[in-house]
XYZ file of N, CA, C and O in Angstrom:
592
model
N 49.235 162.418 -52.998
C 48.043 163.234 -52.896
C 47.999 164.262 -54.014
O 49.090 164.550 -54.505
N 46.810 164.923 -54.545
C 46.504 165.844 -55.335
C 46.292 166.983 -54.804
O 45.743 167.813 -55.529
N 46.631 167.364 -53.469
C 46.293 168.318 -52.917
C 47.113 169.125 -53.259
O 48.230 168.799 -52.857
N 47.089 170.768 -54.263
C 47.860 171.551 -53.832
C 48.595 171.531 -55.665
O 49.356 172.342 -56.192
N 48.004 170.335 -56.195
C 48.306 169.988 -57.822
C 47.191 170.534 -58.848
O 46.086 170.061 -59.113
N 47.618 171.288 -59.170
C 46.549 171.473 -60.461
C 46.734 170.551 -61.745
O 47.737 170.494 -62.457
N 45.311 169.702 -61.911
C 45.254 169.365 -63.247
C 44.805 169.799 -64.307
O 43.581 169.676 -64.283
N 45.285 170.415 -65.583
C 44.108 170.777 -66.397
C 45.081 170.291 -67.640
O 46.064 169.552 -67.590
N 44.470 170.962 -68.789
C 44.655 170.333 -69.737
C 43.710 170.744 -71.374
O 42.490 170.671 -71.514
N 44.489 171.068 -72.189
C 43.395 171.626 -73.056
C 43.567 170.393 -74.342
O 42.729 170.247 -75.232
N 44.439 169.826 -74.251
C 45.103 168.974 -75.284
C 44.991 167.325 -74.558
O 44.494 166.397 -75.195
N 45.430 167.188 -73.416
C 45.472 165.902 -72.964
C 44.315 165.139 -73.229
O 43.246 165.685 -72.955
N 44.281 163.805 -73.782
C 42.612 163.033 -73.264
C 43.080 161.830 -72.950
O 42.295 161.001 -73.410
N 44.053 161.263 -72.342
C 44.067 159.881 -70.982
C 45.041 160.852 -70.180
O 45.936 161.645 -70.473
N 44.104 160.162 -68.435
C 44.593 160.366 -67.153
C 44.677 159.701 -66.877
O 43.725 158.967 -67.141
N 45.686 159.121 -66.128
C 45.895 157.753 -65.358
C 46.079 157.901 -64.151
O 47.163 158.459 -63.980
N 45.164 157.510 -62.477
C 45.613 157.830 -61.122
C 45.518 156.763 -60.761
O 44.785 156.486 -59.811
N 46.283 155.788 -61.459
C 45.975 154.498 -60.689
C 46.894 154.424 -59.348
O 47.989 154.962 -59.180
N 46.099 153.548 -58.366
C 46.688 153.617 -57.799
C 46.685 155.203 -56.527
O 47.139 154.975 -55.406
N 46.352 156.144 -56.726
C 46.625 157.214 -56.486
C 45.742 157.063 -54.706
O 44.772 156.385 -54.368
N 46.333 157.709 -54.175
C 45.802 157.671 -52.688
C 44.847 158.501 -51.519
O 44.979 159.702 -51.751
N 44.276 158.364 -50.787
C 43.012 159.191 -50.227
C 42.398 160.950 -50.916
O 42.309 162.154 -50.673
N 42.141 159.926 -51.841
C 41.947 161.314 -52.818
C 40.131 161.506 -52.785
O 39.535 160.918 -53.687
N 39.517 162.087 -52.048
C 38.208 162.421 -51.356
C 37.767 163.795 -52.575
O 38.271 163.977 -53.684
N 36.781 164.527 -51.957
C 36.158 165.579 -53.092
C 37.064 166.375 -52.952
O 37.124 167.150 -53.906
N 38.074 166.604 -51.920
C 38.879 167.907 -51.077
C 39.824 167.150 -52.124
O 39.142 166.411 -52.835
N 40.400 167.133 -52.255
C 41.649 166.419 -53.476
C 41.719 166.241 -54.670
O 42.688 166.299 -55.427
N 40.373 165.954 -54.899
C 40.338 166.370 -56.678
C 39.535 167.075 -57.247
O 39.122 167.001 -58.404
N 39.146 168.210 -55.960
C 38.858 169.525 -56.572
C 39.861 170.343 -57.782
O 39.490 171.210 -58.573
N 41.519 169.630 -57.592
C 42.616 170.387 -58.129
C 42.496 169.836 -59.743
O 43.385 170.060 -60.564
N 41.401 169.170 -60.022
C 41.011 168.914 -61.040
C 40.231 169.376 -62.150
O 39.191 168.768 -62.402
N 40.534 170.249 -62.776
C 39.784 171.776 -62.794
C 39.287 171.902 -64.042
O 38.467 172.731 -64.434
N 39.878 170.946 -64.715
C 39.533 171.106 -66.370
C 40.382 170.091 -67.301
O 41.608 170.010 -67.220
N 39.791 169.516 -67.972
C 40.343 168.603 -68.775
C 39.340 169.113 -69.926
O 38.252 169.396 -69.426
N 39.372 169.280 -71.071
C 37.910 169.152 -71.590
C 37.954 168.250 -73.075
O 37.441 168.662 -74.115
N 38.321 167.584 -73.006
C 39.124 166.874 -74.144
C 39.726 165.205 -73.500
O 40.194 164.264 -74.141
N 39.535 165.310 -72.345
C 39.435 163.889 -71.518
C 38.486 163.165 -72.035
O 37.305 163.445 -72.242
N 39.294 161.872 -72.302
C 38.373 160.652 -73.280
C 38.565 159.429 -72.358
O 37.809 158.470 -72.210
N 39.987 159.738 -71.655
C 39.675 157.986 -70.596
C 40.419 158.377 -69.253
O 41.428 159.081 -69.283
N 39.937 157.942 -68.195
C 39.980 158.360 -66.895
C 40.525 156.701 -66.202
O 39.710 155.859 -66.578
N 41.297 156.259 -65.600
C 41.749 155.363 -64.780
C 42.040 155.482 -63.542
O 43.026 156.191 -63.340
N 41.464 154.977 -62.485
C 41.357 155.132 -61.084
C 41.667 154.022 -60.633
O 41.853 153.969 -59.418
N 41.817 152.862 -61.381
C 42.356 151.355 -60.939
C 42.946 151.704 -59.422
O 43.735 152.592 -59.100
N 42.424 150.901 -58.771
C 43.633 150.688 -57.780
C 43.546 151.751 -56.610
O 44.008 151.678 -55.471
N 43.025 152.476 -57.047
C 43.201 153.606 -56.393
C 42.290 154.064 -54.863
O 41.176 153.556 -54.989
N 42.345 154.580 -53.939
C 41.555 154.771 -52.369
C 40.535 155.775 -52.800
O 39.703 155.854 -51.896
N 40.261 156.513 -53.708
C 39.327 157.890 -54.543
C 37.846 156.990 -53.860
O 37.636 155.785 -54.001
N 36.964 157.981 -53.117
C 35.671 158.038 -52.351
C 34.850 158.232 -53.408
O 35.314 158.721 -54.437
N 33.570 157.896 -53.322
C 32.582 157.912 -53.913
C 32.364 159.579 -54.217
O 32.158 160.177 -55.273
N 32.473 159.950 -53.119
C 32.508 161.674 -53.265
C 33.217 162.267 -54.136
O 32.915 163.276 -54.773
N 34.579 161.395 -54.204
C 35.698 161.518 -55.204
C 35.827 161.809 -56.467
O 36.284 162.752 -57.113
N 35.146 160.434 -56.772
C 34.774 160.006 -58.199
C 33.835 160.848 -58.996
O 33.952 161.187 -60.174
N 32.389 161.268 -57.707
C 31.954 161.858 -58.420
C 32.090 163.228 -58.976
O 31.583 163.647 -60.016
N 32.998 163.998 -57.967
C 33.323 164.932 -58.188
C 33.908 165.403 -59.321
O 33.519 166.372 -59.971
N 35.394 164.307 -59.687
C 35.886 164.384 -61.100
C 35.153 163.898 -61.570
O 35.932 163.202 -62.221
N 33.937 163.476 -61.985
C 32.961 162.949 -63.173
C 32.680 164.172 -63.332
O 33.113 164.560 -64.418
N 31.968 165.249 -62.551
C 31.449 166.155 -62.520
C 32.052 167.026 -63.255
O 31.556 167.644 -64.196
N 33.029 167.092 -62.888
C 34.353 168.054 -64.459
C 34.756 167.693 -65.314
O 35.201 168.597 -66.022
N 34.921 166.259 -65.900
C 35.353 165.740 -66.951
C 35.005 164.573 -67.362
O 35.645 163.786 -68.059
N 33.378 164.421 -66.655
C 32.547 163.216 -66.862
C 32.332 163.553 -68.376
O 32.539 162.568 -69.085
N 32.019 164.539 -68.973
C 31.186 164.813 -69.885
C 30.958 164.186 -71.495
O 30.002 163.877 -72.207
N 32.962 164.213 -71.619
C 33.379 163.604 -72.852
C 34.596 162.433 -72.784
O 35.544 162.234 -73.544
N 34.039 161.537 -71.187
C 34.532 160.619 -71.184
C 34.274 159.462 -71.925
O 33.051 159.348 -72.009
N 35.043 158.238 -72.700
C 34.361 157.329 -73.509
C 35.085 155.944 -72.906
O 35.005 154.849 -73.461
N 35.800 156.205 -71.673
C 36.307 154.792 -71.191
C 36.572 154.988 -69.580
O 37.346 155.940 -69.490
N 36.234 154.454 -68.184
C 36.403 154.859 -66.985
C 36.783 153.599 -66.471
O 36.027 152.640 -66.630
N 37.644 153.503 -65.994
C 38.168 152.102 -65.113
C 38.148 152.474 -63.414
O 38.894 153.312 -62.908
N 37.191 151.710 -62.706
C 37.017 152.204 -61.868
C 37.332 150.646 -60.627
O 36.870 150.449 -59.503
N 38.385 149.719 -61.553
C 38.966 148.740 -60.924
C 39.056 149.047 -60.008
O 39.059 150.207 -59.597
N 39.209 147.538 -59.117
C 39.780 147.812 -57.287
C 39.560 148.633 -56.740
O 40.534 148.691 -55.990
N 38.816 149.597 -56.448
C 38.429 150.713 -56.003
C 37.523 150.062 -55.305
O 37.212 148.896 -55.547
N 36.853 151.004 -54.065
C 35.600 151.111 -53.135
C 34.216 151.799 -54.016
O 33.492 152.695 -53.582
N 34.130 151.340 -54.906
C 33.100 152.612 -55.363
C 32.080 152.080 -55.243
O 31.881 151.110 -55.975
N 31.185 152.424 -54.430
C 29.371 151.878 -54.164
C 28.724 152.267 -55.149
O 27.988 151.370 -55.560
N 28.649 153.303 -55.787
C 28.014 154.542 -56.698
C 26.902 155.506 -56.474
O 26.222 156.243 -57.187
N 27.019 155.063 -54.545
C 25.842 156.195 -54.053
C 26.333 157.800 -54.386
O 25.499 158.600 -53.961
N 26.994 158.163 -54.762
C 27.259 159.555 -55.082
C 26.985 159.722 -56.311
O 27.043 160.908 -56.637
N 26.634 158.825 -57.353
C 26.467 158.758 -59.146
C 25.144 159.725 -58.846
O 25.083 160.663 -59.641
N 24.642 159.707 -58.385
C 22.787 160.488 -58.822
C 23.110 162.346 -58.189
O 22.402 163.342 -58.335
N 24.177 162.215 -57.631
C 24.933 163.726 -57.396
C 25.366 164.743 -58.575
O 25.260 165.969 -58.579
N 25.978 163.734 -59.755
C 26.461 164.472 -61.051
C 25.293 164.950 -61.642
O 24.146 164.535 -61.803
N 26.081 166.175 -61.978
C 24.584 166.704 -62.786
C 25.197 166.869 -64.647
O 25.698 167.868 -65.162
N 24.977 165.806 -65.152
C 25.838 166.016 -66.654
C 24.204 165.624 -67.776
O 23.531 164.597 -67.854
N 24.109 166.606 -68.287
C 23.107 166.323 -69.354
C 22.815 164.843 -70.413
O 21.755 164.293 -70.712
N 24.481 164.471 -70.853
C 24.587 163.800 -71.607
C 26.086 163.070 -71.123
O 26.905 163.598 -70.371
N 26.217 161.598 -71.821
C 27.658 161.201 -71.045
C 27.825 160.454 -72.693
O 26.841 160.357 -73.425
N 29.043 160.023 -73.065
C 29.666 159.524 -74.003
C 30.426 158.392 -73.699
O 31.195 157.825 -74.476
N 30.232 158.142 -72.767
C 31.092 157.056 -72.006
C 30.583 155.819 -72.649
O 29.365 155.640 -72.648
N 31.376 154.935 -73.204
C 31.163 153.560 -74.233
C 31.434 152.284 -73.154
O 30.645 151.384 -72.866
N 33.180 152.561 -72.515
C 33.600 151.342 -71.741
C 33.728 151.580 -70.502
O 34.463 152.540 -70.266
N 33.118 150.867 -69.277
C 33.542 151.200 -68.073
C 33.978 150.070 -67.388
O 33.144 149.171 -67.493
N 34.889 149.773 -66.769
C 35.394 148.669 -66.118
C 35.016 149.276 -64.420
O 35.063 150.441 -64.025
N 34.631 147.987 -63.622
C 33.873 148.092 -62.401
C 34.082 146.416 -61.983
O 33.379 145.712 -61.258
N 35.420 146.063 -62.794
C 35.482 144.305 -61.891
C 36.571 144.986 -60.966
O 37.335 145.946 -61.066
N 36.158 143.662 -59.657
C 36.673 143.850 -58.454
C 36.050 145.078 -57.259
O 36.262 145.208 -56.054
N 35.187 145.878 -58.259
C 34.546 146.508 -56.584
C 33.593 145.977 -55.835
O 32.482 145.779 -56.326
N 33.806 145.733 -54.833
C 33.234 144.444 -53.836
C 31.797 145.324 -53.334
O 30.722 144.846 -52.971
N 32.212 146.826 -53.460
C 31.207 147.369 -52.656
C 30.090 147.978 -53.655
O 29.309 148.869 -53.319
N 30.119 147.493 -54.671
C 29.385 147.722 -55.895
C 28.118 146.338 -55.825
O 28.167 145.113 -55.939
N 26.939 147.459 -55.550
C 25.680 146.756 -55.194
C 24.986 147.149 -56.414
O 25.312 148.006 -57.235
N 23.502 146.020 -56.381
C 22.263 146.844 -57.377
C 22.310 147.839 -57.397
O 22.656 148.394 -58.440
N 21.853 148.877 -55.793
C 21.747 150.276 -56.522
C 22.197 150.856 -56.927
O 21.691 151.720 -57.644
N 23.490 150.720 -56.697
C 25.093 151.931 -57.219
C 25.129 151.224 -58.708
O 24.732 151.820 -59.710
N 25.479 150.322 -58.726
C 24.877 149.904 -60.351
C 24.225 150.840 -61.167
O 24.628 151.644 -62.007
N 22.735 150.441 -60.566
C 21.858 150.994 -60.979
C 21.910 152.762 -61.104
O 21.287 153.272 -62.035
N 22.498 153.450 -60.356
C 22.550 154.932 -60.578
C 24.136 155.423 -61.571
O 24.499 156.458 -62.129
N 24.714 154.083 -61.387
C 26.021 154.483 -62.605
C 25.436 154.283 -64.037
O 25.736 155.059 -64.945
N 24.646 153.289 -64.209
C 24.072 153.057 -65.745
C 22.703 154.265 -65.554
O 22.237 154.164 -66.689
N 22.273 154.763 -65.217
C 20.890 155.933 -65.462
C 22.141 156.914 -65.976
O 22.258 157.416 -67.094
N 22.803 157.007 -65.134
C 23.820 158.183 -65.551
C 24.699 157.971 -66.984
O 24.253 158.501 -68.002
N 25.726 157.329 -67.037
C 26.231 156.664 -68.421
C 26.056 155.686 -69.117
O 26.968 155.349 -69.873
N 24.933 154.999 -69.077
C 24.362 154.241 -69.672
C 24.210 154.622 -71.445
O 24.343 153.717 -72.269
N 23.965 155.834 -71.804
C 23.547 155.917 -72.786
C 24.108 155.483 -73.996
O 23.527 155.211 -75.047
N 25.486 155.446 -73.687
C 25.933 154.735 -74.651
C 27.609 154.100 -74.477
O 28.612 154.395 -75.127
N 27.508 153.532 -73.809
C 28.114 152.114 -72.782
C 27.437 150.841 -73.685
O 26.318 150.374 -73.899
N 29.032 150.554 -74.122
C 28.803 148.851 -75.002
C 29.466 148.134 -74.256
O 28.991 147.010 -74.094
N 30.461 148.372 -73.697
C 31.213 147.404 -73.162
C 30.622 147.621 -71.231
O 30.069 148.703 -71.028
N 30.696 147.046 -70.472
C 30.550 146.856 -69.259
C 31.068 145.825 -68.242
O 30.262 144.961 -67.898
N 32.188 145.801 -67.765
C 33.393 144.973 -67.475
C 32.740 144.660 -65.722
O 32.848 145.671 -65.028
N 32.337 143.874 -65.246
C 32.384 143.368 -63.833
C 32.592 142.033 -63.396
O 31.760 141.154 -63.171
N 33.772 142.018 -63.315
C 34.089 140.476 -63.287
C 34.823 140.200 -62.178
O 35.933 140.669 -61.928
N 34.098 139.311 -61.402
C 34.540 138.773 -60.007
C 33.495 139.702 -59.159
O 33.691 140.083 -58.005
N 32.504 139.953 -59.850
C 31.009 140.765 -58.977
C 29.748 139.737 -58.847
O 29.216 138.888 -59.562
N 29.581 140.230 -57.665
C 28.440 138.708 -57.415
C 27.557 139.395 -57.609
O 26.862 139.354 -56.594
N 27.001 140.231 -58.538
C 25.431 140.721 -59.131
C 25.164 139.498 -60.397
O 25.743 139.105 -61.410
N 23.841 139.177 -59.590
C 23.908 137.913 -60.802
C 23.316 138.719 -61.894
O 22.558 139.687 -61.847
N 24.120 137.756 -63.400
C 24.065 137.819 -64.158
C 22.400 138.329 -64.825
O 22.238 139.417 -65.377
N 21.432 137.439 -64.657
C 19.849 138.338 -65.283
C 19.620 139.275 -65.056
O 18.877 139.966 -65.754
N 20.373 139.801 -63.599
C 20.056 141.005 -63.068
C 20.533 142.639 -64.193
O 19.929 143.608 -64.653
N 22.402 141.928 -64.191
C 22.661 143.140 -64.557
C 22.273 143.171 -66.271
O 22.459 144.155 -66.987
N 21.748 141.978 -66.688
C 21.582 142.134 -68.308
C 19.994 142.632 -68.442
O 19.479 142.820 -69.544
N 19.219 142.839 -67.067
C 17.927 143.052 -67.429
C 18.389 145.015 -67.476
O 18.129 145.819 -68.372
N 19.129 145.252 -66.148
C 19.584 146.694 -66.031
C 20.238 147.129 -67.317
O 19.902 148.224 -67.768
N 21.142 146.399 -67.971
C 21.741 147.140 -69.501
C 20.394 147.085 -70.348
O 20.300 147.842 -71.314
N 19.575 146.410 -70.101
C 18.313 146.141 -71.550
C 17.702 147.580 -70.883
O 17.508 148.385 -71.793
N 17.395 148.052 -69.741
C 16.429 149.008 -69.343
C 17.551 150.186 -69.516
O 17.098 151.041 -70.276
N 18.415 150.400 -69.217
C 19.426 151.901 -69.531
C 20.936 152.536 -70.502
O 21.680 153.484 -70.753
N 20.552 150.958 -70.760
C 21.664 151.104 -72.284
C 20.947 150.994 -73.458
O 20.882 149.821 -73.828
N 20.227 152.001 -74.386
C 19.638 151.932 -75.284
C 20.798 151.012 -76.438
O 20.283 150.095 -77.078
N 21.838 151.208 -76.585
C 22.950 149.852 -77.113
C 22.985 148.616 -76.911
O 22.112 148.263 -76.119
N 23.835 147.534 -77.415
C 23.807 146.918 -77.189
C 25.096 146.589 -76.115
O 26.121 146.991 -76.667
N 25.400 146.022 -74.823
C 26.210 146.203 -74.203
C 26.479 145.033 -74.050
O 25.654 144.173 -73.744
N 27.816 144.826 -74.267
C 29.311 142.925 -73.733
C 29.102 143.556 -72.585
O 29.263 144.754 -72.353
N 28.577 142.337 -71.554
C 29.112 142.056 -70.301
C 29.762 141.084 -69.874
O 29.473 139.944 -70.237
N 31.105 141.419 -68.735
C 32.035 140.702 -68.752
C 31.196 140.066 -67.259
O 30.351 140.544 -66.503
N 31.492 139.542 -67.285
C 31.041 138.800 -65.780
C 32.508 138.099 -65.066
O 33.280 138.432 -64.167
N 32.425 137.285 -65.743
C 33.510 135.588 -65.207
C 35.288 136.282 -65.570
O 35.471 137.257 -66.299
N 36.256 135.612 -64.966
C 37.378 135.830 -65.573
C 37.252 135.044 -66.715
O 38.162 135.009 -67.543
């Protein structure tokens, strides 16, 4: 748990919690500052939608890679962050089962802007779907992974 851990960081830019366990908004509140965070890894990890968004919310800003593998992440909490601008290029999102159109859809409004790579593989969003969603919120051009 992160409870009770302060993270910060003026120098660091990769975090790795893979793996890391019932880590809800109450848990990675201890997440307080990174500001120089460039890649965030949650692989694996039990982190709530509430979770996620919460640390987006502090160190979404000048993220440029998010692996949000094996995880539960729906992305109904994505339209919660309030970040002006996102830098985020690569996001990996194969294997979340609970990753629908809309959570999709409110993770790319949010970091879409400049996201080339887009990793969901072993996701049953068919394919026209999510390449019509990168043509409408990735002004880039974005690789989607689909298939292993």
């Amino acid at each position: 748990k992160l409870e009770g851990t302060s993270i910060t960081g003026e120098m660091f830019s990769e975090l790795s919690l893979n793996q890391a366990m019932d880590q809800d908004s109450k848990g990675v509140e201890n997440i307080i500052g990174a500001p120089k965070l460039e890649m965030l890894s949650l692989r694996s990890s039990l982190v709530t939608d509430a979770g996620i968004a919460a640390i987006l919310q502090r160190v979404g800003k000048n993220l440029k890679f998010l692996n949000l593998s094996h995880t539960g992440v729906s992305g109904k909490s994505f339209s919660e962050i309030k970040l002006e601008s996102a830098l985020l290029e690569e996001l990996d999102a194969s294997y979340c089962y609970c990753l629908k159109v809309k959570g999709l859809t409110k993770i790319l409004e949010k970091f879409g802007g400049k996201l080339r790579i887009l990793n969901l593989m072993d996701k049953r969003i068919e394919e026209k779907i999510v390449k019509e969603m990168c043509f409408r919120y990735c002004p880039k051009y974005v690789q989607v992974k689909l298939q292993n």
